[in-house]
Short mmCIF file of the C-alpha atoms (twelve columns), coordinates in Angstrom:
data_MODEL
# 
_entry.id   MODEL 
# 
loop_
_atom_site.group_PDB 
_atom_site.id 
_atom_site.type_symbol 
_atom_site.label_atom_id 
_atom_site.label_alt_id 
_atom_site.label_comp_id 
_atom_site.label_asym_id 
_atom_site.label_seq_id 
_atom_site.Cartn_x 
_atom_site.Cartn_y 
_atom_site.Cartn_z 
_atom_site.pdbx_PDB_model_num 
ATOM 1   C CA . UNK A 1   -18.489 -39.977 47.663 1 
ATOM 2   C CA . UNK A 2   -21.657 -38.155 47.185 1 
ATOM 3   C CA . UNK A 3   -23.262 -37.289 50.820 1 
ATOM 4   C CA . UNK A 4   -27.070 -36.021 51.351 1 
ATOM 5   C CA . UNK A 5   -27.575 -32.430 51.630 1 
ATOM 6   C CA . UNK A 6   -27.522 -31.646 56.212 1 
ATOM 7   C CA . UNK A 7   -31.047 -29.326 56.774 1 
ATOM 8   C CA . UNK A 8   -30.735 -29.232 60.589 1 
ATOM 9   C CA . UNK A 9   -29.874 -25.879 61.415 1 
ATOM 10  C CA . UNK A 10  -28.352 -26.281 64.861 1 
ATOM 11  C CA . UNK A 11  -25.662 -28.174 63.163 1 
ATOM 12  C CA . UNK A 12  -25.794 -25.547 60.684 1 
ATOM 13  C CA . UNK A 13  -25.380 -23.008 63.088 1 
ATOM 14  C CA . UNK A 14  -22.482 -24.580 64.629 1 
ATOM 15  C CA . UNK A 15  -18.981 -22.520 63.129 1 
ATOM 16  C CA . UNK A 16  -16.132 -25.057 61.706 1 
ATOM 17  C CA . UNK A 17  -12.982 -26.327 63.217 1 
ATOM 18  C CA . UNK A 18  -9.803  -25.102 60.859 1 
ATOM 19  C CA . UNK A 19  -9.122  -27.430 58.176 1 
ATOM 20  C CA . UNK A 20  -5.915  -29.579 57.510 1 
ATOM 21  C CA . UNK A 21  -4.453  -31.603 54.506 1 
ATOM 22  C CA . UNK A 22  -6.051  -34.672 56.579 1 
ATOM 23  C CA . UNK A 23  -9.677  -32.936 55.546 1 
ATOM 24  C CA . UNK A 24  -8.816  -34.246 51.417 1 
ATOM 25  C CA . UNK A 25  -11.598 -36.737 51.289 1 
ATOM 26  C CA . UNK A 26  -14.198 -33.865 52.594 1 
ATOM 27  C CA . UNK A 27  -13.046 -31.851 49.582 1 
ATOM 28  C CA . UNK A 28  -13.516 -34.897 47.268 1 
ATOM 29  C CA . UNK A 29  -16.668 -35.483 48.966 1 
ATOM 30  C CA . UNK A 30  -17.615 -32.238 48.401 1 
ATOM 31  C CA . UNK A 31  -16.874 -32.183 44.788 1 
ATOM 32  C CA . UNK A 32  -18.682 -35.274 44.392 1 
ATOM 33  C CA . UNK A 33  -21.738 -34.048 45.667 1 
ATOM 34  C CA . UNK A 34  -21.838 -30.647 43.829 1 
ATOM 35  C CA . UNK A 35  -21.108 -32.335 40.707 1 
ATOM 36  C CA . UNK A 36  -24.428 -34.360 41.395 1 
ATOM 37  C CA . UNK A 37  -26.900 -31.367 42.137 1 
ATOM 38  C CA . UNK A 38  -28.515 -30.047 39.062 1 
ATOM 39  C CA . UNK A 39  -28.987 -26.743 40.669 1 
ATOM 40  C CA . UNK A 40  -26.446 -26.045 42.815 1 
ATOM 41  C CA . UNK A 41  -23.513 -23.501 42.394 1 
ATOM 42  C CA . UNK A 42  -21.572 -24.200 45.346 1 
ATOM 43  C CA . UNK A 43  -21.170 -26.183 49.378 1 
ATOM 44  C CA . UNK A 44  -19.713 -25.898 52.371 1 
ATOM 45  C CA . UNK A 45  -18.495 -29.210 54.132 1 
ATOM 46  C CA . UNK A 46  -21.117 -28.823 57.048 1 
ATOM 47  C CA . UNK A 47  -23.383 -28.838 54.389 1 
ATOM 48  C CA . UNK A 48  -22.343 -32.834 53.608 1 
ATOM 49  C CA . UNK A 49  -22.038 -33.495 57.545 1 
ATOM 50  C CA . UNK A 50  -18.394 -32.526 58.015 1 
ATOM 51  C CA . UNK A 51  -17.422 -29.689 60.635 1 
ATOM 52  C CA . UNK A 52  -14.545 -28.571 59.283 1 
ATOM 53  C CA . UNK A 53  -13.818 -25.542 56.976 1 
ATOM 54  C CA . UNK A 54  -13.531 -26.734 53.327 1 
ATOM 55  C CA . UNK A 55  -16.109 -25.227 50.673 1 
ATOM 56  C CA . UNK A 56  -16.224 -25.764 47.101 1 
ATOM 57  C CA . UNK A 57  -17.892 -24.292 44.000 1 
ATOM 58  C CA . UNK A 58  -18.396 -24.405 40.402 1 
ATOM 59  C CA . UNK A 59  -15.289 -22.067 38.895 1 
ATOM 60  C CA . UNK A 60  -15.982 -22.116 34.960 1 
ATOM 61  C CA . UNK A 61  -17.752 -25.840 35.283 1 
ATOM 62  C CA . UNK A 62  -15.030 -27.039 37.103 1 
ATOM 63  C CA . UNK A 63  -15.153 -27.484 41.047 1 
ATOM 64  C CA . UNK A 64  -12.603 -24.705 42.627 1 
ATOM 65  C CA . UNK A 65  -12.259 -25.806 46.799 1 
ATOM 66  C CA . UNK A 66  -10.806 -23.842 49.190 1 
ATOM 67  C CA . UNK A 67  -10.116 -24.846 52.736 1 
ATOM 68  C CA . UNK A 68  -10.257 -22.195 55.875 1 
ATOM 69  C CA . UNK A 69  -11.546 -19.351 53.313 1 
ATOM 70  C CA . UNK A 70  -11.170 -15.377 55.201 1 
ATOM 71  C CA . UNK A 71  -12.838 -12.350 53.634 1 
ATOM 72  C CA . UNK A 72  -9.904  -10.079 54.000 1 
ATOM 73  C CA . UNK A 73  -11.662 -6.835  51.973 1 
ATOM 74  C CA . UNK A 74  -14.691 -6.345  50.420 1 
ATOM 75  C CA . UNK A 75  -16.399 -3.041  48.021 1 
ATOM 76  C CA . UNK A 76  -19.213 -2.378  47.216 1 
ATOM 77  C CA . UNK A 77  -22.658 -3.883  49.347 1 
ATOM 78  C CA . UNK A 78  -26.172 -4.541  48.170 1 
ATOM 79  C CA . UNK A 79  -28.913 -6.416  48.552 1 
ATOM 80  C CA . UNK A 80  -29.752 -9.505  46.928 1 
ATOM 81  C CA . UNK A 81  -31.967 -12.685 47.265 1 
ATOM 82  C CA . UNK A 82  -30.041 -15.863 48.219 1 
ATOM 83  C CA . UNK A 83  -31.299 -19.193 48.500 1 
ATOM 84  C CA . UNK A 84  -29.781 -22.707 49.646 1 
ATOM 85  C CA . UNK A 85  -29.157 -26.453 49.304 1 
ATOM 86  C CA . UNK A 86  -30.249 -26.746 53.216 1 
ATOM 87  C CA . UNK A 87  -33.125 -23.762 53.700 1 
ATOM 88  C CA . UNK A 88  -36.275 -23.715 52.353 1 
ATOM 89  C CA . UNK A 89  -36.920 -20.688 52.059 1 
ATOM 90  C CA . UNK A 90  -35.289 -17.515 50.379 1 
ATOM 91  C CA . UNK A 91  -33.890 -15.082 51.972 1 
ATOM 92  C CA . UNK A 92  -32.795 -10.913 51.535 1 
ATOM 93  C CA . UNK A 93  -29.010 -10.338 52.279 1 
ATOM 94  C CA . UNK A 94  -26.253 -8.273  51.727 1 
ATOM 95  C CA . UNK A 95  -23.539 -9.091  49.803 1 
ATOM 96  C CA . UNK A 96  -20.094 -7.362  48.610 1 
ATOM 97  C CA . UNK A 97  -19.723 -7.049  44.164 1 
ATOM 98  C CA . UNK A 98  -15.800 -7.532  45.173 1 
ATOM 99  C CA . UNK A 99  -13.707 -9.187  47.660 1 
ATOM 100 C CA . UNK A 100 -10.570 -10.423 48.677 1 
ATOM 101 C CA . UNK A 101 -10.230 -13.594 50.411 1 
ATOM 102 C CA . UNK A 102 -7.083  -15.527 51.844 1 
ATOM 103 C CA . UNK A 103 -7.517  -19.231 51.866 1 
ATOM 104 C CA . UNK A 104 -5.655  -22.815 51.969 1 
ATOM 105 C CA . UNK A 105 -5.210  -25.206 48.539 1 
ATOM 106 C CA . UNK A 106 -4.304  -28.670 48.756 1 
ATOM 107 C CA . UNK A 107 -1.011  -29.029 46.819 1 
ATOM 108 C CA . UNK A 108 0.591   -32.303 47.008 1 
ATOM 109 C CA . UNK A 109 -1.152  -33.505 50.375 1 
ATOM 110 C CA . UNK A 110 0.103   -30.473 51.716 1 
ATOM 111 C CA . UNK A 111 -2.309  -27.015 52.273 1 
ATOM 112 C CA . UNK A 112 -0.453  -24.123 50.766 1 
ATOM 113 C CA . UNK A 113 -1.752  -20.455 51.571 1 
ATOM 114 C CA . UNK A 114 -3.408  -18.538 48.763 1 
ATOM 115 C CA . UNK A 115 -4.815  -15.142 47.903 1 
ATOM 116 C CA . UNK A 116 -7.400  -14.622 45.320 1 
ATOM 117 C CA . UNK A 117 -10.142 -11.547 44.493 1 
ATOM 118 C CA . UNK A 118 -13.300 -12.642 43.285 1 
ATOM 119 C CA . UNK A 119 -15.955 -10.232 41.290 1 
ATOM 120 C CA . UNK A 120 -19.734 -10.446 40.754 1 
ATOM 121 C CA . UNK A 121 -21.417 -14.411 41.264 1 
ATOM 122 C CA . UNK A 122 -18.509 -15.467 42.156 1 
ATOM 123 C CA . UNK A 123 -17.839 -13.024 45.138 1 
ATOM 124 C CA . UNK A 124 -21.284 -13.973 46.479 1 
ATOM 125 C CA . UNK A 125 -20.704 -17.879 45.793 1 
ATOM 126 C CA . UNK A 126 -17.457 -17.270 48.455 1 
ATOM 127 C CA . UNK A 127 -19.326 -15.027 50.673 1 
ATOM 128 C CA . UNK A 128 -22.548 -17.349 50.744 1 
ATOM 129 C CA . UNK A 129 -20.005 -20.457 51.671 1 
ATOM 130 C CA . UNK A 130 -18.074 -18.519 53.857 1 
ATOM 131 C CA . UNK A 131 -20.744 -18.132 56.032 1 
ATOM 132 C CA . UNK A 132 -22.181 -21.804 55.926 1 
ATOM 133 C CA . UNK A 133 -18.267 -22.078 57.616 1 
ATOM 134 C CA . UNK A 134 -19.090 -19.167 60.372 1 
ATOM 135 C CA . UNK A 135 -22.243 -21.178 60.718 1 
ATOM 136 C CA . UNK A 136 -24.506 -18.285 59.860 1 
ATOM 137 C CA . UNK A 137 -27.445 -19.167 57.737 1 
ATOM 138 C CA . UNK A 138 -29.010 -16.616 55.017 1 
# 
């Protein structure tokens, strides 16, 4: 189901609760809603109104979710200008060219641990949502 995009920061601000298999319709949700934002590259579930720790993003034009995403390493830092679905405004930050994050995939209604490095947009897609899930805001 498509859900409206959340602007009040103190919810915002608020870090998620782990994520289980029971969290699948926030991941469709989330898909949903991504696939129905011209401009938008990627959300976090308290983004939609959820608390818990799914995100998803556009991988190749197709919507890659991850739930309870951990940047285990990262190389590399520098600045760059990040905006967002729920700010309006712009904002400096730094972000790592590489990383290496551990994360959950929902595999048969079950979550099933996963590793994955991620290089360039995409490392600051994960990094940006990762984040929104710590409750930090750019």
């Amino acid at each position: 189901m498509i859900k409206e995009i959340v602007k009040d920061e103190a919810l915002l601000s608020q870090p998620c609760t782990p994520a289980t298999a029971e969290d699948a319709q926030v991941a469709q949700d989330l898909i949903d809603t991504l696939a129905s934002l011209d401009e938008a590259a990627c959300l976090a579930a308290n983004q939609i109104g959820s608390t818990t720790c799914v995100v998803a993003f556009a991988d190749d034009e197709k919507p890659f979710v991850m739930f309870n995403p951990v940047m285990k390493k990262a190389l590399h830092p520098s600045k760059t200008v990040e905006a967002c679905l729920s700010l309006d405004k712009e904002s400096t930050v730094t972000r790592f060219e590489w990383i290496a994050v551990t994360f959950d995939e929902l595999v048969d209604g079950k979550l099933v641990p996963r590793k994955q490095e991620f290089q360039g947009w995409s490392a600051q897609l994960v990094q940006h949502m990762i984040d929104h899930c710590k409750g930090k805001l750019i």
